[in-house]
CSV table of C-alpha atoms and ligand atoms in Angstrom, one decimal:
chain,number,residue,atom,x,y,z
J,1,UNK,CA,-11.3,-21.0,-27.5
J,2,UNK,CA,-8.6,-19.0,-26.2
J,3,UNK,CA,-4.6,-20.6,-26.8
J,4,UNK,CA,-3.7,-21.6,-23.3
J,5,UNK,CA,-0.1,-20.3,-23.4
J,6,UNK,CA,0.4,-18.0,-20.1
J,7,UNK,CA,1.8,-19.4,-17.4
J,8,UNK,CA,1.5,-16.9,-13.7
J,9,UNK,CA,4.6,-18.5,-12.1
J,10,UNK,CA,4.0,-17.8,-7.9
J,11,UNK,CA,8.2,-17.3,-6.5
J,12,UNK,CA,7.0,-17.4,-3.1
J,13,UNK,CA,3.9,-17.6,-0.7
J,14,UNK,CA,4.8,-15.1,1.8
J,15,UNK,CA,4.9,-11.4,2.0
J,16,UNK,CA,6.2,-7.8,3.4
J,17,UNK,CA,2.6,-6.7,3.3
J,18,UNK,CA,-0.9,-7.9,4.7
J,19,UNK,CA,-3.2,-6.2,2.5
J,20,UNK,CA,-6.9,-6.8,4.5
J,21,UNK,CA,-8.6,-7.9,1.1
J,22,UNK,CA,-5.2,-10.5,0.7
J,23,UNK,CA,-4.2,-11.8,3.6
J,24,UNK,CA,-6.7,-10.4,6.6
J,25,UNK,CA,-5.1,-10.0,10.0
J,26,UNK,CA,-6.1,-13.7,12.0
J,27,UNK,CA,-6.3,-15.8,9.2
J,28,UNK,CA,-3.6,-18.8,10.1
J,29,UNK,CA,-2.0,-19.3,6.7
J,30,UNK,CA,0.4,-22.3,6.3
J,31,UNK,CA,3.6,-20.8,4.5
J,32,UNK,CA,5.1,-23.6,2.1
J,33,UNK,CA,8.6,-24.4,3.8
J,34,UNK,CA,11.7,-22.8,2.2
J,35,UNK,CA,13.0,-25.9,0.8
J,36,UNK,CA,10.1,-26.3,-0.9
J,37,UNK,CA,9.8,-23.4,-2.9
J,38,UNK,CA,11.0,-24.5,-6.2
J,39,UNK,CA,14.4,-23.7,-7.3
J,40,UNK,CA,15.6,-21.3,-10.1
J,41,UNK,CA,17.3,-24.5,-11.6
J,42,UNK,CA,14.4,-26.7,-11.1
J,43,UNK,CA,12.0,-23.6,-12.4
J,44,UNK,CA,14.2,-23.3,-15.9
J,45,UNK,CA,13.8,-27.2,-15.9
J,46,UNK,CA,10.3,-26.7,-15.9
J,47,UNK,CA,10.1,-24.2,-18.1
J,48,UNK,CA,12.4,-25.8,-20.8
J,49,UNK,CA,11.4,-29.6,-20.5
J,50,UNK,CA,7.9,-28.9,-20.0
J,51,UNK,CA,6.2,-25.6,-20.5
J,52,UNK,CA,7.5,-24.0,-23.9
J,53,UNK,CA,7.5,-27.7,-25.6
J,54,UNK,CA,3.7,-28.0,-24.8
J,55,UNK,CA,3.6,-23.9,-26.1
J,56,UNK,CA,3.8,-22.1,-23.4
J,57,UNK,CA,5.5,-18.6,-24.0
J,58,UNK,CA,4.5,-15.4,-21.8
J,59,UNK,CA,5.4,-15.6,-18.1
J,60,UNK,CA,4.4,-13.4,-15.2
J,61,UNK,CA,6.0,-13.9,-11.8
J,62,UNK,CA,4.1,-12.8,-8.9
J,63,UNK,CA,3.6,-14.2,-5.3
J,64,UNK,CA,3.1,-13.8,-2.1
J,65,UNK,CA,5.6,-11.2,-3.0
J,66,UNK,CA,7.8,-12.0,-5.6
J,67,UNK,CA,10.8,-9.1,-5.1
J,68,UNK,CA,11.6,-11.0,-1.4
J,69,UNK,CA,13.4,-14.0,-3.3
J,70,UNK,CA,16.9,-13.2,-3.2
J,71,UNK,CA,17.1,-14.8,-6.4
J,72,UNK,CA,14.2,-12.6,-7.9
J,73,UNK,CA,17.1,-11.1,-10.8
J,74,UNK,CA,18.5,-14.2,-11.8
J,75,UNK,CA,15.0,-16.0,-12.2
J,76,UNK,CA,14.2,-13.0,-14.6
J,77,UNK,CA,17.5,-13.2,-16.2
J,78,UNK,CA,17.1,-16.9,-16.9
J,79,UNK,CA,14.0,-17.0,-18.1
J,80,UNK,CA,14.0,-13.6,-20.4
J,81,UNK,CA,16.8,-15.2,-22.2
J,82,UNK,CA,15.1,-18.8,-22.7
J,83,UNK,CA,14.7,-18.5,-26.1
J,84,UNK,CA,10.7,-19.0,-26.4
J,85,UNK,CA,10.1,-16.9,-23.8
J,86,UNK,CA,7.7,-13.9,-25.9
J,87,UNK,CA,6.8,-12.3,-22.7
J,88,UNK,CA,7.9,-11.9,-19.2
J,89,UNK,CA,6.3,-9.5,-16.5
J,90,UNK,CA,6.1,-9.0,-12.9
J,91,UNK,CA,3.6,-8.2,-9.8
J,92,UNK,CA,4.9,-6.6,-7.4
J,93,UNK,CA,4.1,-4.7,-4.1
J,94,UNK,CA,7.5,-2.3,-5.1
J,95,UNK,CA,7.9,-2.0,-1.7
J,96,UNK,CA,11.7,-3.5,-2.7
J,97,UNK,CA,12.2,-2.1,-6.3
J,98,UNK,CA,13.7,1.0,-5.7
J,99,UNK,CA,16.6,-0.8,-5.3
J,100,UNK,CA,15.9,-3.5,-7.3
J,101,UNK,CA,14.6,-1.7,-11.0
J,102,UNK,CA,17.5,-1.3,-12.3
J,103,UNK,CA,18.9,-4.7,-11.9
J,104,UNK,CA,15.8,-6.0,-13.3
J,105,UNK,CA,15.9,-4.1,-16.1
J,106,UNK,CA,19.3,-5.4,-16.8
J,107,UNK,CA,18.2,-8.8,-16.1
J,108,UNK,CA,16.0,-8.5,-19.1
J,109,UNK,CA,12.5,-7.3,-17.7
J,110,UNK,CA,10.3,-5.0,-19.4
J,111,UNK,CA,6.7,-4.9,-18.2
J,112,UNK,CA,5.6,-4.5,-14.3
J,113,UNK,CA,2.4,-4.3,-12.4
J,114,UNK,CA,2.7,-2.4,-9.4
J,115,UNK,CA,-0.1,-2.7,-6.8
J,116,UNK,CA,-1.1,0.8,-5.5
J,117,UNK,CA,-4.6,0.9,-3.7
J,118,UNK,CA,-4.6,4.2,-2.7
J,119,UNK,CA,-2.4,7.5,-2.9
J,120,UNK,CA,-3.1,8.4,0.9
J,121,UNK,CA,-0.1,7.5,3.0
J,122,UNK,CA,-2.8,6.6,6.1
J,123,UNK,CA,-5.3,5.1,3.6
J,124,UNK,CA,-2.4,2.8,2.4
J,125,UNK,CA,-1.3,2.3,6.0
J,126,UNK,CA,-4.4,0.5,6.5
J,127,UNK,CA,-4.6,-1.2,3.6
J,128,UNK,CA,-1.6,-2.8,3.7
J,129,UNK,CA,-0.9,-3.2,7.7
J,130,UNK,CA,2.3,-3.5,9.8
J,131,UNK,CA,2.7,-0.7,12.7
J,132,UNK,CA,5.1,2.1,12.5
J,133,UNK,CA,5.0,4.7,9.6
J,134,UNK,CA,2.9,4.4,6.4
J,135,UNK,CA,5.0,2.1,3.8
J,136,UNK,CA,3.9,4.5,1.3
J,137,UNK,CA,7.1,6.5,0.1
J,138,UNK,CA,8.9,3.6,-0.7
J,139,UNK,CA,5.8,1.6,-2.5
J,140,UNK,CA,6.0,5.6,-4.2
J,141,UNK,CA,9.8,5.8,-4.7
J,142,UNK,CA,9.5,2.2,-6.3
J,143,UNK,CA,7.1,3.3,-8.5
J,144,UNK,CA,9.4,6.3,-9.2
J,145,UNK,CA,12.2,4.4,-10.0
J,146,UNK,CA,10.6,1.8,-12.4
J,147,UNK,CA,9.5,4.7,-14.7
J,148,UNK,CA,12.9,6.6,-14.6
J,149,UNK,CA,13.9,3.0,-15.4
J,150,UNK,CA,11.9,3.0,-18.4
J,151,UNK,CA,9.8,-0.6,-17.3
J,152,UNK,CA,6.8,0.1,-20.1
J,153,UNK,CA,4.3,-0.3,-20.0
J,154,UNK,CA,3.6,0.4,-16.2
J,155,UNK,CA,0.4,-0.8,-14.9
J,156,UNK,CA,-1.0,0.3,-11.2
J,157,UNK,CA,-3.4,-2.0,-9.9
J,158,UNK,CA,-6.2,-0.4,-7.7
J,159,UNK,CA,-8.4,-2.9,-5.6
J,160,UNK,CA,-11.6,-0.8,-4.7
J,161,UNK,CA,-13.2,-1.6,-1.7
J,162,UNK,CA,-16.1,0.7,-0.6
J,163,UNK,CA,-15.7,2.6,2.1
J,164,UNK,CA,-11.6,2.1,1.9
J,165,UNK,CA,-10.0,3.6,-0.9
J,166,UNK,CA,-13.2,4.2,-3.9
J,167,UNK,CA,-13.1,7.8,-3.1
J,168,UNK,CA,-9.3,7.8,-4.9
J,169,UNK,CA,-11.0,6.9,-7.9
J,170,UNK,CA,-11.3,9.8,-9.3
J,171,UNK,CA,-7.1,10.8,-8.2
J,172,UNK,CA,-5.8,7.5,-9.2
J,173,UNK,CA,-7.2,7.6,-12.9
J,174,UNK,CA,-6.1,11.7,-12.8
J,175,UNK,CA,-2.6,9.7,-12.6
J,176,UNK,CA,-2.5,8.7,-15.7
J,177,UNK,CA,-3.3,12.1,-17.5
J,178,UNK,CA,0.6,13.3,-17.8
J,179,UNK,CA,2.0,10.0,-17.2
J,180,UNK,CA,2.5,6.7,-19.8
J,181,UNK,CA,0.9,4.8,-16.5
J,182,UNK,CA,-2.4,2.5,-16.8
J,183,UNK,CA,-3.8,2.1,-13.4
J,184,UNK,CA,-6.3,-1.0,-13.3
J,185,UNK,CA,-9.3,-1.0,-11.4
J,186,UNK,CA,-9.7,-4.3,-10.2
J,187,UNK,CA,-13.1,-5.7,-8.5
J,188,UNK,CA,-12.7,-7.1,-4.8
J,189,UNK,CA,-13.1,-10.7,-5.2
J,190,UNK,CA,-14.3,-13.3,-1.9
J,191,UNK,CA,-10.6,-14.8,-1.8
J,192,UNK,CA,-9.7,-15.4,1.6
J,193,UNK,CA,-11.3,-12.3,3.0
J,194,UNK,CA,-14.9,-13.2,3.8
J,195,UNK,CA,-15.3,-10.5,7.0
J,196,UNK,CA,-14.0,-7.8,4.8
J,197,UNK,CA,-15.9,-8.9,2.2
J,198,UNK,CA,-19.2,-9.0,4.1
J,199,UNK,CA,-18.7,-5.9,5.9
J,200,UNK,CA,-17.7,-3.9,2.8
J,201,UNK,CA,-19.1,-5.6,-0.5
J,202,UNK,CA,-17.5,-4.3,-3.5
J,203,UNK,CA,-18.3,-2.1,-6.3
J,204,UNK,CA,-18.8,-3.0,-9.8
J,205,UNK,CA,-16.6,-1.7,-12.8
J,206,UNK,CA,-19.8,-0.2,-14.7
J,207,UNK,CA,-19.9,2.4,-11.4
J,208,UNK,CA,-16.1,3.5,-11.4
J,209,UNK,CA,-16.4,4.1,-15.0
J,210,UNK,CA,-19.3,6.0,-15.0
J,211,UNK,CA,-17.7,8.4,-12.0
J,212,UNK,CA,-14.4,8.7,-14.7
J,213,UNK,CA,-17.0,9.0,-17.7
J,214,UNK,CA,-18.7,12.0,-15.8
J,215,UNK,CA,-15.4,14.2,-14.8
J,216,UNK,CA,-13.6,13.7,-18.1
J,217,UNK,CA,-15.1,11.3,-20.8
J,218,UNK,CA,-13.7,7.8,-22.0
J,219,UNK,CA,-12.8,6.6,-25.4
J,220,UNK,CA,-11.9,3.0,-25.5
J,221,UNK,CA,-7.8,2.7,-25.7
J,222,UNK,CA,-5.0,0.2,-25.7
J,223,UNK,CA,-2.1,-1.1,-24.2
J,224,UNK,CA,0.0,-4.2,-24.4
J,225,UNK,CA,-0.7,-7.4,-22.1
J,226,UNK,CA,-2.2,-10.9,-21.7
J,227,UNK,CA,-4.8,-10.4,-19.8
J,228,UNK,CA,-8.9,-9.6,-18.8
J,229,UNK,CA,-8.9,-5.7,-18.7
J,230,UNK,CA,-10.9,-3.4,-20.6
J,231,UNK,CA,-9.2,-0.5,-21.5
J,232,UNK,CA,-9.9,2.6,-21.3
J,233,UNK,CA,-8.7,6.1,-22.1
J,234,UNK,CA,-9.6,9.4,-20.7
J,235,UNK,CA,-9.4,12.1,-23.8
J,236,UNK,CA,-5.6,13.5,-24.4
J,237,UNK,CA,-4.5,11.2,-21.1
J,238,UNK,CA,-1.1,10.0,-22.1
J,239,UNK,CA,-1.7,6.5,-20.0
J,240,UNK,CA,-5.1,4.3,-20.1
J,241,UNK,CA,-7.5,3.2,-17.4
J,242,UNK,CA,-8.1,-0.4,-17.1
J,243,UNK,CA,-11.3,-2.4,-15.8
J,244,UNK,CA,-10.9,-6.0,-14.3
J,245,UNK,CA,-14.5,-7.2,-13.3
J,246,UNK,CA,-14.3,-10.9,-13.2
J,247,UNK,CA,-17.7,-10.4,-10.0
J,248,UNK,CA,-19.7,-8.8,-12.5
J,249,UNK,CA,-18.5,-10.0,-16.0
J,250,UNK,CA,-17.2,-13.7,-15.4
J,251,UNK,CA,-14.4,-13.8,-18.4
J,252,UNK,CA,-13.4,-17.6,-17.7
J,253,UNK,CA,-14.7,-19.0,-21.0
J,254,UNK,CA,-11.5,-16.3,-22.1
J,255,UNK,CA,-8.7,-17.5,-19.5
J,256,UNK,CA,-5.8,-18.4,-21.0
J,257,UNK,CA,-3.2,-18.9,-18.1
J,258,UNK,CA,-2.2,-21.8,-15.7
J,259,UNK,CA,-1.1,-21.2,-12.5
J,260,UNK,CA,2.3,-22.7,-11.2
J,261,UNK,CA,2.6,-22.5,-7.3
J,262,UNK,CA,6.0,-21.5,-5.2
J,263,UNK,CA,6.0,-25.5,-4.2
J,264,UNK,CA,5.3,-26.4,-7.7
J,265,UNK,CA,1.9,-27.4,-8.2
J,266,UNK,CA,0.5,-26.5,-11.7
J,267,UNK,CA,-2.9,-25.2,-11.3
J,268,UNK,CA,-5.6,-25.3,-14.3
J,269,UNK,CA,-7.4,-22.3,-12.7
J,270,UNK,CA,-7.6,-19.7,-10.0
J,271,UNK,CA,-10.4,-20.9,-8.0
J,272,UNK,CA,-10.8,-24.3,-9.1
J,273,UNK,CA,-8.1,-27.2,-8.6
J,274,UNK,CA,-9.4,-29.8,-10.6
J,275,UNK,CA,-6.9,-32.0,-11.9
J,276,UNK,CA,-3.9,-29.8,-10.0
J,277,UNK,CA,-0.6,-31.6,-10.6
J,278,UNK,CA,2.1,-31.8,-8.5
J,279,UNK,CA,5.6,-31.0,-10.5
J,280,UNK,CA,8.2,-30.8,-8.2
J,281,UNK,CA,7.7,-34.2,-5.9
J,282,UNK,CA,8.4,-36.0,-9.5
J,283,UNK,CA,11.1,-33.5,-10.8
J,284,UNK,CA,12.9,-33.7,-7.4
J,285,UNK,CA,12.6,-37.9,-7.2
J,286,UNK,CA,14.3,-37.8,-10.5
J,287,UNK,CA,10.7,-39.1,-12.7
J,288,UNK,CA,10.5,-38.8,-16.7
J,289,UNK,CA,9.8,-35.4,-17.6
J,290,UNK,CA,8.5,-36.4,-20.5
J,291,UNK,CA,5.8,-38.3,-18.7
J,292,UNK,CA,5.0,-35.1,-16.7
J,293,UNK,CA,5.0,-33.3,-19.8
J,294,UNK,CA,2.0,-35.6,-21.4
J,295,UNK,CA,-0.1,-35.5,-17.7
J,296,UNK,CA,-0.2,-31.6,-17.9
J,297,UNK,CA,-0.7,-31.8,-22.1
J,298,UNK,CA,-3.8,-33.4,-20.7
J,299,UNK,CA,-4.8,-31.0,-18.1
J,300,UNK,CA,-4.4,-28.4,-20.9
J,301,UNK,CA,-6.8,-30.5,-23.0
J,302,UNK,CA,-9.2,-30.3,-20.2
J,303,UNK,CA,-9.2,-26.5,-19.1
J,304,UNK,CA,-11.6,-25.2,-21.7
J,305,UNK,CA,-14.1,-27.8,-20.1
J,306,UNK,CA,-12.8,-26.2,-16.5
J,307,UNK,CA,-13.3,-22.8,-18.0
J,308,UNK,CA,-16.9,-23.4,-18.8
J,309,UNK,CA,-18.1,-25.2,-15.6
J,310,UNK,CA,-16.3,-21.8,-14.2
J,311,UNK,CA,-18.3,-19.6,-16.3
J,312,UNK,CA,-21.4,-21.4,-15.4
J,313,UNK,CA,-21.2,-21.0,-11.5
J,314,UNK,CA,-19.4,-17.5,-11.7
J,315,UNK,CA,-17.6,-15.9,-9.0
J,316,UNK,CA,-20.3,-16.5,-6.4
J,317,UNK,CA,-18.4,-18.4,-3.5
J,318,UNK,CA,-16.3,-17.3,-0.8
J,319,UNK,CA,-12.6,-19.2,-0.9
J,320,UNK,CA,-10.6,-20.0,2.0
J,321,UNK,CA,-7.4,-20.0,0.2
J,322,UNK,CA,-6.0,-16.5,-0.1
J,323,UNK,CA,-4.6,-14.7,-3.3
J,324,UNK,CA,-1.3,-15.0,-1.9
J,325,UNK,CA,-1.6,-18.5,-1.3
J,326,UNK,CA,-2.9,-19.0,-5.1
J,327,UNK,CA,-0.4,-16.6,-6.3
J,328,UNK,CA,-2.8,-13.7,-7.7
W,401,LIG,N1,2.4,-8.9,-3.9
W,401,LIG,C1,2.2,-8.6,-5.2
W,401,LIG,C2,1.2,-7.5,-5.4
W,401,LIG,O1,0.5,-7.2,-4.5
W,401,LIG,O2,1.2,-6.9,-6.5
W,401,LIG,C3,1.8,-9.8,-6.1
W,401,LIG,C4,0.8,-10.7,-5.6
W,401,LIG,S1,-0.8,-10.1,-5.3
W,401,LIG,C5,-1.6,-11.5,-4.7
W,401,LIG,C6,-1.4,-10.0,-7.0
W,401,LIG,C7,-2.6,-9.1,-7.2
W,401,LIG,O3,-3.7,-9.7,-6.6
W,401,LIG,C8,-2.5,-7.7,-6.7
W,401,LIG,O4,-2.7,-6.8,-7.7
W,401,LIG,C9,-3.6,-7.7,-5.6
W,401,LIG,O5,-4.1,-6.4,-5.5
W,401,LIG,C10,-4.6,-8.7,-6.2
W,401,LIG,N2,-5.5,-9.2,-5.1
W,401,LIG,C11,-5.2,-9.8,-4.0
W,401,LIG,N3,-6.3,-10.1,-3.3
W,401,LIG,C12,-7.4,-9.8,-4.1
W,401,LIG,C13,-8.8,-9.8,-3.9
W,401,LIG,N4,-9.4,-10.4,-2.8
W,401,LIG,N5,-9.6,-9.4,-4.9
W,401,LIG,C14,-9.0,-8.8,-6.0
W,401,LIG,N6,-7.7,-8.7,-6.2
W,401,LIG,C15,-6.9,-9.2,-5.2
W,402,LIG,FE1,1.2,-9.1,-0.3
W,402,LIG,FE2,0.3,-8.5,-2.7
W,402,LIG,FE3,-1.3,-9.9,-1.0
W,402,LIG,FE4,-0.8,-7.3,-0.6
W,402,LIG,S1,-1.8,-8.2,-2.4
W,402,LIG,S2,-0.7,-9.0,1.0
W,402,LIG,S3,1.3,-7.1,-1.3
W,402,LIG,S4,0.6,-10.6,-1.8
């Protein structure tokens, strides 16, 4: 049984992007109000009063897109300073960080994922939506800056959809042959997305790495992080290629993370909100943390139960709540 001691902390449900496979154009998402995005003073509460007293000690903030709170440095600041914080990382878009690496450096961040589906200014266009020129240079320059910055190591995360972006494949993993960069593969999953999904399908990790297996050979390789990838290596590459395939290997009997939603709601899995809880209505009416703390002790107790009902029915259904929503 895995130690439950991750916690993915969601700043914020809303984004600069509209990926198709995230957040399709049509779909009517309900944005959680301002006001009720929790606080960086009600977060370090959180954090402090409930999370690291029941263990918890590795963070990742992600979103919606976590770099448009304008509070994004002093979050990081606060919590890489907490003094059981272990880990703390970031998911970003980096269609802000070129301004904003340096600063979060500073602030006491060391690890980043950067989502880059594809290295085709157009092919990203698409992906990612809005009119006008591709966003690519800056998601590029971003990327840019967070290696000049030294953020190590850096991940690229890849979402392959057929007929979109898997003919990059091959260019995205080339990436990491003079680089320290791990670009991830990640398999399309039904979130949100279910005409994309239909239309397109996805394609299995087994299949990508076979096509990297074929131009240049794989040994299996390493790199720091909390989570499901297998890693890869392509022979003499200075980076590492990376496999998440929770559609064809369900890794839930392995999770070891919570979710905590911008509005506060402590999640026990990403597609499965049995026994949610709702932290900040409580926190904000002035409750017992310490009560708190013992209701989401016992929605700990009861994840590895969660996990294996999980594992059972697999990744088979299409969800209407979106990855952004969820906070991916
Ligand atoms: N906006 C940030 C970003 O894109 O990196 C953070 C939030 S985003 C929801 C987190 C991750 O979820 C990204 O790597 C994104 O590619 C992934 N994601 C979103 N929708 C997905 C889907 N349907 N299947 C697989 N991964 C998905
Ligand atoms: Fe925004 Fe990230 Fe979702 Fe793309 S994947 S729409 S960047 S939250």
């Amino acid at each position: 049984m895995p130690t439950i001691d991750y916690l993915r902390i969601s700043l914020i449900d809303r984004c600069n992007f509209q990926c198709t496979y995230c957040m399709p154009e049509g779909i009517d998402l309900q944005y959680v109000q301002q006001q009720d995005w929790l606080t960086r003073g009600e977060l370090r509460r959180l954090l402090t009063e409930i999370f690291m007293p029941l263990g918890f000690s590795r963070f990742r903030l992600t979103g919606g897109e976590p770099l448009l709170r304008s509070d994004v440095v002093d979050i990081v600041r606060d919590i890489a300073h907490l003094p059981n914080t272990q880990d703390l990382a970031i998911t970003t878009n980096a269609f802000l960080l070129s301004n904003l690496a340096q600063d979060l450096w500073d602030a006491g961040l060391r690890r980043i994922n950067i989502s880059l589906d594809s290295l085709d200014p157009a092919v990203f266009q698409q992906i990612v939506g809005g009119r006008g020129r591709s966003r690519w240079p800056e998601v590029w320059a971003g990327i840019q800056a967070a290696h000049r910055v030294g953020f190590s190591p850096l991940k690229l995360n890849v979402v392959v959809i057929p007929g979109v972006n898997d003919h990059e494949v091959l260019d995205l993993a080339a990436l990491t042959l003079d680089r320290r960069w791990h670009v991830r593969f990640i398999e399309f999953m039904p979130i949100g997305n279910d005409d994309l999904f239909k239309d397109r399908g996805w394609v299995d990790s087994e299949t990508l790495r076979q096509r990297i297996r074929q131009r240049w050979g794989l040994t299996e390789g390493q790199v720091q992080g909390n989570g499901p990838a297998d890693v890869f290596q392509i022979p003499g590459a200075l980076g590492t290629v990376g496999f998440i395939s929770q559609m064809s290997e369900c890794f839930c009997d392995r999770c070891n993370r919570m979710r905590l939603s911008a509005d506060g709601w402590l999640r026990p899995c990403l597609l499965n909100e049995t026994g949610q809880i709702d932290l900040k209505t409580p926190l904000r009416q002035g409750k017992s943390l310490a009560d708190l703390r013992v209701q989401v002790a016992e929605l700990l107790g009861a994840k590895p139960d969660i996990n294996y009902k999980m594992r059972e029915s697999g990744v088979t259904g299409a969800y209407s709540r979106t990855m952004s929503q969820i906070g991916g």
